Amino acid sequence: MLNQAQKEAIKATIPVLKANGVALTSYFYERMFRHNPELKHIFNQGNQHSGKQPTALAGAVLAYAEHIDDPSVLASALMGIGHKHVSLNIRPEQYDLVGQHLLASIGEVLDLPGDSPLLEAWALAYDQLATLMAGVENKMYRQTLGQTGGWSGWRPFIIRQKVQESAEITSFYLYPSDGGQVASFLPGQFVSVRLFLPEINLLQPRQYSLSNAPNGAYYRISVKRESGSSLRPDGMISNRLHNFTREGDVVELTPPAGGFTLKQDQPGPVVFISGGVGQTPLLSMAETVLNTHSPRPMIWVHGARNKTSHAFRELLNTWSQRSDTLRFFNFYEQPDEPLAPNPAVIPGRVDLHLIKAFIILPQATYYLCGPEPFLRQQYGDLIALGVKPENINYEEFGPQTLTLRQEFVVNEAV
Ligand SMILES: Cc1cc2nc3c(=O)[nH]c(=O)nc-3n(C[C@H](O)[C@H](O)[C@H](O)COP(=O)(O)OP(=O)(O)OC[C@H]3O[C@@H](n4cnc5c(N)ncnc54)[C@H](O)[C@@H]3O)c2cc1C
Ligand code: HEM
């Protein structure tokens, strides 16, 4: 247990963490991979290059220091990390090794002697956090394992079908190689997919949202090919999945995880707001609502470059013909054909102010998914239009680095 003096010592590091947290966690990862290169197989190397994972870890360490008096307020953040850890098969015994590197990094970056009281305080604080997190994660592992079709760790799946959904997005229908059932999941959850990348001689995991309603037999993921530029290489796993996998090939999957899920007990309207491939978790949510023949109105606002890059267009049209509770607004940034007058197809980027009469509804819940600038824009617009932050849910397709509630709601209160 940390005593009060140790808690104060941890709090005294807050300014350093605010100013240099990312430098510290970048140093930590570099040190850890140098000493334990086998861990490169577990960590997404793209997130290391972009700095997103060091940023997410720095945010978590800072939040922990800020709430060292009462870490229970971090419960929901810990659940988010827990979902990611569990989907990467992180085990309690790995906490010791990571802790050693983190503490050594704090000592080396801050130039502290080995017997420094500050290091001792951080060692205790780390143990306390590790115990908390391993506990949350163990519960998640047990829950999944206890389900019909549930499993733990990496399980081989056969790609039975590859279906092109748009110029850039392809769906993969994944069946367990052992012929068994698959665990059910909450609409909005994701799986981790693991492939070997010969070009870097590493196994690499990536997360993909399940893009259909649960069915017990197979999972469907829908992957956007990440194209590079003169400054950035092509995305490794997405391009490998698109270009090098064939029907019949095997990939490995962990069970579904994730906290961005449809709140099925709420009666009010559901408003989905997606940008590009951000539509995948929302497809699963919408299909689930349709399957239950719920009277809940659903409004789906989507932003795509144009009709050619608008994936699942045919499927969504079929759904809207089948249901009078589902309504679409599609924004096309660079229409590839003249747009006929149609209130549902709007040129330009998603602008919620233009359609506020249709989306600002009593008791509505909002689900947002898309690139970072898209999320920031839509979240800010919803707050400006009077939506309460507790009714807005969002998912980042990468390490969680956004703190939109703090950004917009605190600013509003000023
Ligand atoms: C919860 C969750 C759900 C997701 N769901 C989906 C989904 O349904 N569909 C989907 O398509 N994606 C989804 N993703 C994103 C997905 O996990 C991958 O991040 C995405 O496919 C890109 O992976 P990649 O290996 O192709 O790219 P990476 O190789 O990881 O590269 C990612 C980016 O980093 C850049 N980069 C990589 N290396 C370097 C370098 N050395 N220097 C400079 N830049 C570099 C690349 O150019 C690229 O822009 C989801 C992510 C999460 C966290
Ligand atoms: C107290 C200790 C730890 C903290 C505070 C922590 C924190 C985090 C955070 C904040 C994320 C990003 C989550 C997200 O946004 O989705 C993350 C992801 C991750 N963590 Fe941990 N973690 C800890 C321990 C561990 C351990 C012991 C391992 C085992 C090797 C581990 C491996 C990973 C991996 C592989 C990812 C995903 C990285 C990526 O996709 O880029 N973590 N962790």
Short mmCIF file of C-alpha atoms and ligand atoms in Angstrom, two decimals:
data_model
loop_
_atom_site.label_atom_id
_atom_site.label_comp_id
_atom_site.label_asym_id
_atom_site.label_seq_id
_atom_site.Cartn_x
_atom_site.Cartn_y
_atom_site.Cartn_z
CA MET A 1 0.00 0.00 0.00
CA LEU A 2 1.24 3.47 -0.82
CA ASN A 3 1.52 5.79 2.17
CA GLN A 4 0.55 9.47 1.97
CA ALA A 5 4.16 10.65 1.45
CA GLN A 6 4.53 8.22 -1.46
CA LYS A 7 1.24 9.42 -2.99
CA GLU A 8 2.51 13.01 -2.73
CA ALA A 9 5.79 11.96 -4.40
CA ILE A 10 3.80 10.43 -7.30
CA LYS A 11 1.69 13.60 -7.58
CA ALA A 12 4.87 15.70 -7.64
CA THR A 13 5.80 13.97 -10.94
CA ILE A 14 2.59 15.20 -12.67
CA PRO A 15 4.22 18.32 -14.22
CA VAL A 16 7.09 16.17 -15.59
CA LEU A 17 4.61 13.65 -17.01
CA LYS A 18 2.59 16.45 -18.60
CA ALA A 19 5.66 17.99 -20.23
CA ASN A 20 7.66 14.86 -21.04
CA GLY A 21 5.32 11.86 -20.73
CA VAL A 22 5.56 10.86 -24.40
CA ALA A 23 9.36 11.19 -24.34
CA LEU A 24 9.40 8.89 -21.30
CA THR A 25 7.11 6.24 -22.83
CA SER A 26 8.94 6.38 -26.19
CA TYR A 27 12.18 5.77 -24.28
CA PHE A 28 10.47 2.92 -22.40
CA TYR A 29 9.32 1.16 -25.60
CA GLU A 30 12.71 1.59 -27.26
CA ARG A 31 14.41 0.13 -24.16
CA MET A 32 11.94 -2.73 -23.83
CA PHE A 33 12.23 -3.79 -27.49
CA ARG A 34 16.04 -3.58 -27.30
CA HIS A 35 16.15 -5.93 -24.29
CA ASN A 36 13.16 -8.09 -25.22
CA PRO A 37 12.81 -8.04 -29.01
CA GLU A 38 10.33 -10.96 -28.84
CA LEU A 39 7.73 -8.42 -27.63
CA LYS A 40 7.76 -6.81 -31.08
CA HIS A 41 5.53 -9.69 -32.17
CA ILE A 42 2.86 -8.51 -29.72
CA PHE A 43 2.99 -4.75 -30.27
CA ASN A 44 1.58 -3.08 -33.37
CA GLN A 45 4.72 -1.64 -34.98
CA GLY A 46 2.67 0.89 -37.00
CA ASN A 47 1.47 2.42 -33.70
CA GLN A 48 5.06 2.64 -32.52
CA HIS A 49 6.13 4.48 -35.68
CA SER A 50 3.21 6.90 -35.53
CA GLY A 51 3.84 7.54 -31.81
CA LYS A 52 0.20 6.75 -31.01
CA GLN A 53 0.94 3.94 -28.57
CA PRO A 54 3.56 5.92 -26.59
CA THR A 55 0.99 8.77 -26.48
CA ALA A 56 -1.78 6.45 -25.22
CA LEU A 57 0.50 4.97 -22.54
CA ALA A 58 1.70 8.42 -21.45
CA GLY A 59 -1.95 9.49 -21.09
CA ALA A 60 -2.69 6.44 -18.93
CA VAL A 61 0.34 6.96 -16.67
CA LEU A 62 -0.52 10.64 -16.23
CA ALA A 63 -4.17 9.87 -15.44
CA TYR A 64 -3.03 7.30 -12.88
CA ALA A 65 -0.70 9.81 -11.19
CA GLU A 66 -3.49 12.41 -11.15
CA HIS A 67 -5.91 9.95 -9.52
CA ILE A 68 -3.46 8.16 -7.23
CA ASP A 69 -5.65 9.06 -4.21
CA ASP A 70 -8.65 7.30 -5.76
CA PRO A 71 -7.81 5.17 -8.82
CA SER A 72 -11.39 3.80 -8.83
CA VAL A 73 -12.45 6.83 -10.95
CA LEU A 74 -10.33 5.30 -13.73
CA ALA A 75 -12.49 2.17 -13.88
CA SER A 76 -13.92 2.86 -17.33
CA ALA A 77 -10.50 3.78 -18.78
CA LEU A 78 -9.04 0.57 -17.30
CA MET A 79 -11.84 -1.42 -18.92
CA GLY A 80 -10.91 0.11 -22.30
CA ILE A 81 -7.24 -0.85 -21.86
CA GLY A 82 -8.33 -4.24 -20.53
CA HIS A 83 -10.35 -4.96 -23.68
CA LYS A 84 -7.30 -4.16 -25.82
CA HIS A 85 -4.97 -6.24 -23.62
CA VAL A 86 -7.32 -9.22 -23.61
CA SER A 87 -7.70 -9.03 -27.38
CA LEU A 88 -3.89 -9.29 -27.55
CA ASN A 89 -3.72 -12.17 -25.09
CA ILE A 90 -1.71 -10.18 -22.50
CA ARG A 91 -1.22 -12.33 -19.39
CA PRO A 92 -0.71 -11.36 -15.70
CA GLU A 93 2.83 -12.79 -15.67
CA GLN A 94 3.89 -10.26 -18.33
CA TYR A 95 3.27 -7.33 -15.96
CA ASP A 96 6.55 -7.93 -14.09
CA LEU A 97 8.73 -7.60 -17.16
CA VAL A 98 6.91 -4.51 -18.45
CA GLY A 99 7.08 -3.01 -14.94
CA GLN A 100 10.85 -3.54 -14.78
CA HIS A 101 11.32 -1.65 -18.05
CA LEU A 102 8.95 1.13 -17.04
CA LEU A 103 10.66 1.70 -13.68
CA ALA A 104 14.12 1.51 -15.19
CA SER A 105 13.01 4.06 -17.80
CA ILE A 106 11.68 6.45 -15.11
CA GLY A 107 15.00 6.11 -13.27
CA GLU A 108 17.13 6.62 -16.39
CA VAL A 109 15.10 9.49 -17.87
CA LEU A 110 14.85 11.37 -14.56
CA ASP A 111 18.42 10.36 -13.65
CA LEU A 112 17.42 8.94 -10.25
CA PRO A 113 19.67 6.76 -8.06
CA GLY A 114 18.54 3.12 -7.67
CA ASP A 115 17.47 3.67 -4.04
CA SER A 116 15.48 6.84 -4.77
CA PRO A 117 12.27 7.12 -2.67
CA LEU A 118 10.48 8.33 -5.81
CA LEU A 119 11.37 5.11 -7.63
CA GLU A 120 10.20 3.12 -4.65
CA ALA A 121 6.89 4.99 -4.70
CA TRP A 122 6.47 4.35 -8.45
CA ALA A 123 7.32 0.66 -7.96
CA LEU A 124 4.52 0.34 -5.41
CA ALA A 125 2.15 2.37 -7.57
CA TYR A 126 2.91 0.17 -10.59
CA ASP A 127 2.26 -3.01 -8.60
CA GLN A 128 -1.05 -1.63 -7.40
CA LEU A 129 -2.08 -0.74 -10.97
CA ALA A 130 -0.85 -4.05 -12.40
CA THR A 131 -2.87 -5.98 -9.82
CA LEU A 132 -5.98 -3.93 -10.64
CA MET A 133 -5.57 -4.41 -14.39
CA ALA A 134 -4.70 -8.10 -14.25
CA GLY A 135 -7.85 -8.58 -12.13
CA VAL A 136 -10.07 -6.79 -14.67
CA GLU A 137 -8.48 -8.78 -17.51
CA ASN A 138 -8.80 -12.15 -15.76
CA LYS A 139 -12.52 -11.54 -15.37
CA MET A 140 -12.79 -10.79 -19.10
CA TYR A 141 -10.87 -13.96 -20.02
CA ARG A 142 -13.10 -16.07 -17.81
CA GLN A 143 -16.29 -14.56 -19.26
CA THR A 144 -15.27 -15.31 -22.85
CA LEU A 145 -14.05 -18.80 -22.05
CA GLY A 146 -17.32 -19.62 -20.30
CA GLN A 147 -19.41 -18.88 -23.42
CA THR A 148 -20.55 -21.37 -26.05
CA GLY A 149 -17.90 -21.20 -28.75
CA GLY A 150 -15.63 -19.19 -26.43
CA TRP A 151 -11.86 -19.61 -26.32
CA SER A 152 -8.72 -17.95 -25.00
CA GLY A 153 -5.65 -16.82 -26.92
CA TRP A 154 -5.03 -17.22 -30.66
CA ARG A 155 -7.27 -19.59 -32.64
CA PRO A 156 -6.84 -20.42 -36.34
CA PHE A 157 -9.64 -19.33 -38.70
CA ILE A 158 -10.08 -20.05 -42.40
CA ILE A 159 -10.90 -17.24 -44.79
CA ARG A 160 -13.87 -18.88 -46.54
CA GLN A 161 -14.89 -15.87 -48.59
CA LYS A 162 -13.43 -12.53 -49.64
CA VAL A 163 -15.97 -9.99 -50.89
CA GLN A 164 -15.05 -6.62 -52.33
CA GLU A 165 -17.35 -3.98 -50.82
CA SER A 166 -15.88 -0.86 -52.46
CA ALA A 167 -12.74 0.33 -54.21
CA GLU A 168 -10.82 0.11 -50.91
CA ILE A 169 -12.78 -2.13 -48.56
CA THR A 170 -12.96 -5.93 -48.69
CA SER A 171 -14.86 -8.23 -46.31
CA PHE A 172 -13.39 -11.48 -45.01
CA TYR A 173 -15.67 -14.29 -43.82
CA LEU A 174 -13.77 -16.18 -41.10
CA TYR A 175 -14.68 -19.70 -39.93
CA PRO A 176 -12.84 -21.61 -37.15
CA SER A 177 -10.42 -24.16 -38.66
CA ASP A 178 -11.45 -26.63 -35.94
CA GLY A 179 -15.03 -26.63 -37.26
CA GLY A 180 -16.42 -25.45 -33.90
CA GLN A 181 -18.76 -22.62 -33.07
CA VAL A 182 -17.71 -19.03 -32.48
CA ALA A 183 -18.45 -17.03 -29.35
CA SER A 184 -21.24 -14.52 -29.57
CA PHE A 185 -20.33 -10.86 -29.15
CA LEU A 186 -21.83 -7.48 -28.44
CA PRO A 187 -22.49 -5.47 -31.60
CA GLY A 188 -19.62 -3.00 -31.94
CA GLN A 189 -16.89 -5.33 -30.63
CA PHE A 190 -13.69 -6.22 -32.48
CA VAL A 191 -11.30 -9.13 -32.85
CA SER A 192 -7.52 -9.07 -33.18
CA VAL A 193 -6.18 -10.75 -36.31
CA ARG A 194 -2.59 -11.99 -36.40
CA LEU A 195 -0.46 -12.61 -39.48
CA PHE A 196 3.22 -13.18 -40.12
CA LEU A 197 4.87 -10.36 -42.06
CA PRO A 198 7.94 -11.72 -43.91
CA GLU A 199 9.15 -8.21 -44.80
CA ILE A 200 9.82 -7.43 -41.12
CA ASN A 201 10.10 -11.05 -39.93
CA LEU A 202 7.46 -10.49 -37.26
CA LEU A 203 4.04 -11.71 -36.33
CA GLN A 204 1.75 -8.68 -36.16
CA PRO A 205 -1.70 -8.22 -34.66
CA ARG A 206 -4.34 -5.70 -35.76
CA GLN A 207 -7.87 -5.09 -34.54
CA TYR A 208 -10.89 -5.31 -36.83
CA SER A 209 -14.49 -4.61 -35.83
CA LEU A 210 -16.97 -7.37 -36.51
CA SER A 211 -19.10 -5.96 -39.31
CA ASN A 212 -22.19 -8.14 -39.01
CA ALA A 213 -24.62 -9.23 -36.31
CA PRO A 214 -23.56 -12.26 -34.22
CA ASN A 215 -24.52 -15.61 -35.80
CA GLY A 216 -22.60 -18.31 -33.88
CA ALA A 217 -20.94 -19.76 -37.01
CA TYR A 218 -18.51 -17.20 -38.42
CA TYR A 219 -17.16 -13.68 -38.09
CA ARG A 220 -17.00 -11.06 -40.79
CA ILE A 221 -14.43 -8.29 -40.79
CA SER A 222 -14.21 -5.56 -43.42
CA VAL A 223 -10.80 -4.11 -44.03
CA LYS A 224 -9.76 -0.90 -45.74
CA ARG A 225 -6.58 -1.08 -47.73
CA GLU A 226 -4.31 1.59 -46.19
CA SER A 227 -2.43 3.14 -49.08
CA GLY A 228 0.80 4.96 -48.38
CA SER A 229 2.27 8.11 -49.89
CA SER A 230 5.75 9.45 -50.57
CA LEU A 231 6.06 10.00 -46.80
CA ARG A 232 4.29 6.90 -45.51
CA PRO A 233 4.56 3.22 -46.48
CA ASP A 234 1.47 1.18 -47.37
CA GLY A 235 -0.28 -0.31 -44.34
CA MET A 236 1.30 -3.72 -43.70
CA ILE A 237 -1.53 -5.96 -42.53
CA SER A 238 -4.38 -4.41 -44.51
CA ASN A 239 -2.43 -4.73 -47.76
CA ARG A 240 -1.35 -8.25 -46.91
CA LEU A 241 -4.96 -9.21 -46.28
CA HIS A 242 -6.08 -7.59 -49.55
CA ASN A 243 -3.25 -8.68 -51.83
CA PHE A 244 -1.73 -11.87 -50.46
CA THR A 245 -4.47 -13.85 -48.73
CA ARG A 246 -6.74 -16.16 -50.66
CA GLU A 247 -9.93 -18.01 -49.79
CA GLY A 248 -8.79 -21.11 -47.86
CA ASP A 249 -5.88 -19.35 -46.12
CA VAL A 250 -5.64 -19.34 -42.35
CA VAL A 251 -5.31 -16.36 -40.01
CA GLU A 252 -5.32 -16.33 -36.20
CA LEU A 253 -7.94 -14.56 -34.12
CA THR A 254 -8.51 -13.75 -30.46
CA PRO A 255 -12.10 -13.70 -29.17
CA PRO A 256 -14.25 -10.56 -29.53
CA ALA A 257 -13.59 -7.74 -27.09
CA GLY A 258 -14.28 -4.03 -26.82
CA GLY A 259 -16.42 -1.59 -24.90
CA PHE A 260 -17.86 0.42 -27.82
CA THR A 261 -21.11 -1.50 -27.95
CA LEU A 262 -24.76 -0.85 -28.67
CA LYS A 263 -26.75 -0.10 -25.54
CA GLN A 264 -29.63 -2.42 -26.27
CA ASP A 265 -31.67 -1.60 -23.17
CA GLN A 266 -32.31 2.01 -24.22
CA PRO A 267 -35.60 2.74 -25.95
CA GLY A 268 -34.75 6.02 -27.76
CA PRO A 269 -33.55 6.59 -31.32
CA VAL A 270 -30.07 5.53 -32.39
CA VAL A 271 -27.97 7.89 -34.47
CA PHE A 272 -24.96 6.39 -36.23
CA ILE A 273 -22.31 8.75 -37.59
CA SER A 274 -19.48 7.18 -39.58
CA GLY A 275 -16.59 8.27 -41.75
CA GLY A 276 -15.19 5.82 -44.31
CA VAL A 277 -14.44 2.37 -42.91
CA GLY A 278 -15.72 3.61 -39.52
CA GLN A 279 -19.04 2.14 -40.64
CA THR A 280 -17.97 -1.43 -39.65
CA PRO A 281 -18.95 -1.56 -35.94
CA LEU A 282 -22.11 0.40 -36.77
CA LEU A 283 -23.10 -2.19 -39.41
CA SER A 284 -23.12 -4.82 -36.69
CA MET A 285 -25.19 -2.58 -34.39
CA ALA A 286 -27.71 -1.67 -37.11
CA GLU A 287 -28.11 -5.27 -38.28
CA THR A 288 -28.70 -6.36 -34.68
CA VAL A 289 -31.45 -3.76 -34.20
CA LEU A 290 -33.05 -4.76 -37.53
CA ASN A 291 -32.92 -8.46 -36.61
CA THR A 292 -34.82 -7.82 -33.38
CA HIS A 293 -37.57 -5.95 -35.29
CA SER A 294 -37.21 -3.21 -32.72
CA PRO A 295 -39.31 -0.08 -33.30
CA ARG A 296 -36.28 2.09 -32.35
CA PRO A 297 -35.75 4.67 -35.08
CA MET A 298 -32.24 4.55 -36.58
CA ILE A 299 -30.64 7.41 -38.48
CA TRP A 300 -27.31 6.77 -40.16
CA VAL A 301 -25.13 9.67 -41.28
CA HIS A 302 -22.15 8.56 -43.35
CA GLY A 303 -19.29 10.39 -45.01
CA ALA A 304 -17.47 8.89 -47.99
CA ARG A 305 -15.32 10.29 -50.75
CA ASN A 306 -17.88 9.34 -53.38
CA LYS A 307 -20.21 6.58 -54.53
CA THR A 308 -17.32 4.32 -55.65
CA SER A 309 -15.72 4.41 -52.22
CA HIS A 310 -19.04 4.04 -50.37
CA ALA A 311 -18.89 0.45 -49.15
CA PHE A 312 -21.99 -1.68 -48.43
CA ARG A 313 -24.18 0.71 -50.46
CA GLU A 314 -26.33 -2.09 -51.91
CA LEU A 315 -26.77 -3.82 -48.56
CA LEU A 316 -27.73 -0.59 -46.87
CA ASN A 317 -30.25 0.18 -49.64
CA THR A 318 -31.82 -3.23 -49.09
CA TRP A 319 -32.03 -2.57 -45.38
CA SER A 320 -33.70 0.79 -45.86
CA GLN A 321 -36.28 -0.79 -48.21
CA ARG A 322 -36.91 -3.54 -45.67
CA SER A 323 -37.35 -1.18 -42.74
CA ASP A 324 -39.26 2.03 -42.24
CA THR A 325 -37.36 2.79 -39.04
CA LEU A 326 -33.97 3.26 -40.77
CA ARG A 327 -33.04 6.48 -42.56
CA PHE A 328 -29.77 7.45 -44.24
CA PHE A 329 -27.92 10.69 -44.95
CA ASN A 330 -24.82 10.22 -47.10
CA PHE A 331 -22.31 13.00 -47.61
CA TYR A 332 -20.01 12.66 -50.66
CA GLU A 333 -16.91 14.82 -50.46
CA GLN A 334 -15.90 14.46 -54.13
CA PRO A 335 -18.97 13.10 -55.97
CA ASP A 336 -17.91 10.97 -58.97
CA GLU A 337 -21.17 11.68 -60.78
CA PRO A 338 -23.63 14.59 -60.70
CA LEU A 339 -25.87 14.20 -57.67
CA ALA A 340 -29.57 14.18 -58.49
CA PRO A 341 -31.65 16.31 -56.10
CA ASN A 342 -32.00 13.98 -53.14
CA PRO A 343 -32.19 15.08 -49.50
CA ALA A 344 -30.36 11.88 -48.50
CA VAL A 345 -27.22 12.42 -50.64
CA ILE A 346 -25.45 15.67 -49.84
CA PRO A 347 -22.27 16.98 -51.45
CA GLY A 348 -19.40 17.90 -49.13
CA ARG A 349 -18.10 16.68 -45.79
CA VAL A 350 -20.46 15.53 -43.07
CA ASP A 351 -22.12 18.63 -41.61
CA LEU A 352 -24.50 17.76 -38.81
CA HIS A 353 -25.82 21.33 -38.67
CA LEU A 354 -27.37 20.82 -42.13
CA ILE A 355 -29.46 17.89 -40.92
CA LYS A 356 -29.96 18.83 -37.29
CA ALA A 357 -33.76 18.57 -37.52
CA PHE A 358 -33.38 14.84 -38.28
CA ILE A 359 -30.69 13.90 -35.79
CA ILE A 360 -31.23 16.01 -32.69
CA LEU A 361 -33.95 13.94 -31.12
CA PRO A 362 -35.15 13.43 -27.55
CA GLN A 363 -33.60 10.39 -25.84
CA ALA A 364 -31.29 9.67 -28.77
CA THR A 365 -27.98 7.84 -28.34
CA TYR A 366 -25.13 8.64 -30.73
CA TYR A 367 -22.43 6.25 -31.99
CA LEU A 368 -19.48 7.76 -33.84
CA CYS A 369 -16.67 6.00 -35.65
CA GLY A 370 -14.16 7.35 -38.15
CA PRO A 371 -10.76 9.01 -38.42
CA GLU A 372 -9.55 11.25 -35.60
CA PRO A 373 -10.34 14.66 -37.18
CA PHE A 374 -13.77 13.33 -38.15
CA LEU A 375 -14.51 12.23 -34.58
CA ARG A 376 -13.39 15.56 -33.17
CA GLN A 377 -15.56 17.48 -35.66
CA GLN A 378 -18.73 15.43 -35.13
CA TYR A 379 -18.34 15.26 -31.35
CA GLY A 380 -17.86 19.04 -31.18
CA ASP A 381 -20.88 19.63 -33.45
CA LEU A 382 -23.11 17.34 -31.39
CA ILE A 383 -22.13 19.18 -28.19
CA ALA A 384 -22.74 22.52 -29.94
CA LEU A 385 -26.17 21.25 -31.00
CA GLY A 386 -27.02 20.54 -27.37
CA VAL A 387 -26.38 16.78 -27.10
CA LYS A 388 -25.25 15.67 -23.65
CA PRO A 389 -21.79 14.03 -23.61
CA GLU A 390 -23.12 10.96 -21.80
CA ASN A 391 -25.24 10.20 -24.87
CA ILE A 392 -22.27 10.21 -27.25
CA ASN A 393 -20.15 7.09 -27.74
CA TYR A 394 -17.16 6.93 -30.03
CA GLU A 395 -14.43 4.56 -31.12
CA GLU A 396 -10.96 5.30 -32.44
CA PHE A 397 -9.45 2.82 -34.88
CA GLY A 398 -6.13 2.92 -33.01
CA PRO A 399 -4.76 3.49 -29.51
CA GLN A 400 -7.12 5.68 -27.54
CA THR A 401 -5.56 9.11 -27.54
CA LEU A 402 -8.64 11.34 -27.82
CA THR A 403 -10.23 12.91 -24.73
CA LEU A 404 -13.14 14.64 -26.47
CA ARG A 405 -15.32 15.00 -23.41
CA GLN A 406 -12.60 16.96 -21.62
CA GLU A 407 -11.81 18.93 -24.77
CA PHE A 408 -15.32 20.07 -25.59
CA VAL A 409 -17.29 19.93 -22.39
CA VAL A 410 -14.63 21.61 -20.21
CA ASN A 411 -14.16 24.28 -22.87
CA GLU A 412 -17.89 24.90 -22.94
CA ALA A 413 -18.03 25.38 -19.21
CA VAL A 414 -15.27 28.00 -19.26
C1 LIG B 1 -10.83 -1.22 -32.17
C2 LIG B 1 -10.35 -1.13 -33.60
C3 LIG B 1 -11.19 -1.50 -34.63
C4 LIG B 1 -10.75 -1.42 -35.95
N1 LIG B 1 -11.61 -1.80 -36.95
C5 LIG B 1 -11.22 -1.71 -38.23
C6 LIG B 1 -12.09 -2.10 -39.29
O1 LIG B 1 -13.21 -2.57 -39.06
N2 LIG B 1 -11.63 -1.99 -40.56
C7 LIG B 1 -10.39 -1.50 -40.85
O2 LIG B 1 -10.03 -1.41 -42.04
N3 LIG B 1 -9.56 -1.09 -39.87
C8 LIG B 1 -9.94 -1.21 -38.58
N4 LIG B 1 -9.05 -0.85 -37.59
C9 LIG B 1 -7.70 -0.37 -37.95
C10 LIG B 1 -6.77 -1.58 -38.12
O3 LIG B 1 -6.57 -2.21 -36.87
C11 LIG B 1 -5.38 -1.22 -38.66
O4 LIG B 1 -4.87 -0.18 -37.89
C12 LIG B 1 -5.41 -0.81 -40.13
O5 LIG B 1 -5.90 -1.88 -40.92
C13 LIG B 1 -4.00 -0.42 -40.60
O6 LIG B 1 -3.14 -1.50 -40.36
P1 LIG B 1 -1.93 -1.81 -41.36
O7 LIG B 1 -1.12 -2.90 -40.78
O8 LIG B 1 -2.44 -1.98 -42.74
O9 LIG B 1 -1.15 -0.45 -41.33
P2 LIG B 1 0.23 -0.16 -40.53
O10 LIG B 1 1.33 -0.82 -41.19
O11 LIG B 1 -0.03 -0.42 -39.10
O12 LIG B 1 0.34 1.39 -40.78
C14 LIG B 1 -0.62 2.29 -40.22
C15 LIG B 1 -0.25 3.70 -40.64
O13 LIG B 1 1.03 4.02 -40.12
C16 LIG B 1 1.89 4.42 -41.17
N5 LIG B 1 3.25 3.88 -40.94
C17 LIG B 1 3.59 2.59 -40.71
N6 LIG B 1 4.92 2.47 -40.59
C18 LIG B 1 5.43 3.70 -40.74
C19 LIG B 1 6.75 4.24 -40.76
N7 LIG B 1 7.80 3.45 -40.57
N8 LIG B 1 6.88 5.58 -40.99
C20 LIG B 1 5.83 6.36 -41.21
N9 LIG B 1 4.55 5.92 -41.21
C21 LIG B 1 4.37 4.61 -40.98
C22 LIG B 1 1.31 3.79 -42.44
O14 LIG B 1 1.64 4.53 -43.60
C23 LIG B 1 -0.17 3.84 -42.16
O15 LIG B 1 -0.71 5.08 -42.50
C24 LIG B 1 -9.46 -0.92 -36.25
C25 LIG B 1 -8.62 -0.55 -35.19
C26 LIG B 1 -9.05 -0.67 -33.88
C27 LIG B 1 -8.12 -0.26 -32.77
C1 HEM B 2 0.22 -1.09 -15.64
C2 HEM B 2 0.69 -1.52 -16.78
C3 HEM B 2 0.15 -1.16 -18.13
C4 HEM B 2 -0.46 -0.01 -18.55
C5 HEM B 2 -0.76 1.25 -17.76
C6 HEM B 2 -0.80 -0.20 -19.94
C7 HEM B 2 -1.43 0.74 -20.73
C8 HEM B 2 -1.82 0.54 -22.03
C9 HEM B 2 -2.58 1.48 -22.82
C10 HEM B 2 -3.07 2.84 -22.35
C11 HEM B 2 -2.77 0.92 -24.03
C12 HEM B 2 -3.54 1.52 -25.20
C13 HEM B 2 -4.94 0.95 -25.16
C14 HEM B 2 -5.83 1.45 -26.27
O1 HEM B 2 -5.91 2.64 -26.46
O2 HEM B 2 -6.47 0.68 -26.95
C15 HEM B 2 -2.13 -0.37 -24.01
C16 HEM B 2 -2.07 -1.21 -25.10
C17 HEM B 2 -1.24 -2.31 -25.13
N1 HEM B 2 -0.58 -2.88 -24.08
FE1 HEM B 2 -0.52 -2.21 -22.20
N2 HEM B 2 -0.37 -1.42 -20.34
C18 HEM B 2 0.22 -2.05 -19.27
C19 HEM B 2 0.76 -3.31 -19.25
C20 HEM B 2 0.98 -4.08 -20.36
C21 HEM B 2 1.65 -5.35 -20.35
C22 HEM B 2 2.17 -6.08 -19.12
C23 HEM B 2 1.72 -5.78 -21.63
C24 HEM B 2 2.38 -7.05 -22.09
C25 HEM B 2 3.36 -7.10 -22.96
C26 HEM B 2 1.07 -4.77 -22.45
C27 HEM B 2 0.91 -4.82 -23.82
C28 HEM B 2 0.11 -3.96 -24.55
C29 HEM B 2 -0.10 -4.08 -25.97
C30 HEM B 2 0.50 -5.15 -26.88
C31 HEM B 2 -0.95 -3.04 -26.33
C32 HEM B 2 -1.45 -2.70 -27.74
C33 HEM B 2 -0.42 -1.84 -28.41
C34 HEM B 2 -0.79 -1.42 -29.81
O3 HEM B 2 -1.78 -1.91 -30.36
O4 HEM B 2 -0.11 -0.57 -30.35
N3 HEM B 2 0.63 -3.77 -21.65
N4 HEM B 2 -1.56 -0.58 -22.78
#
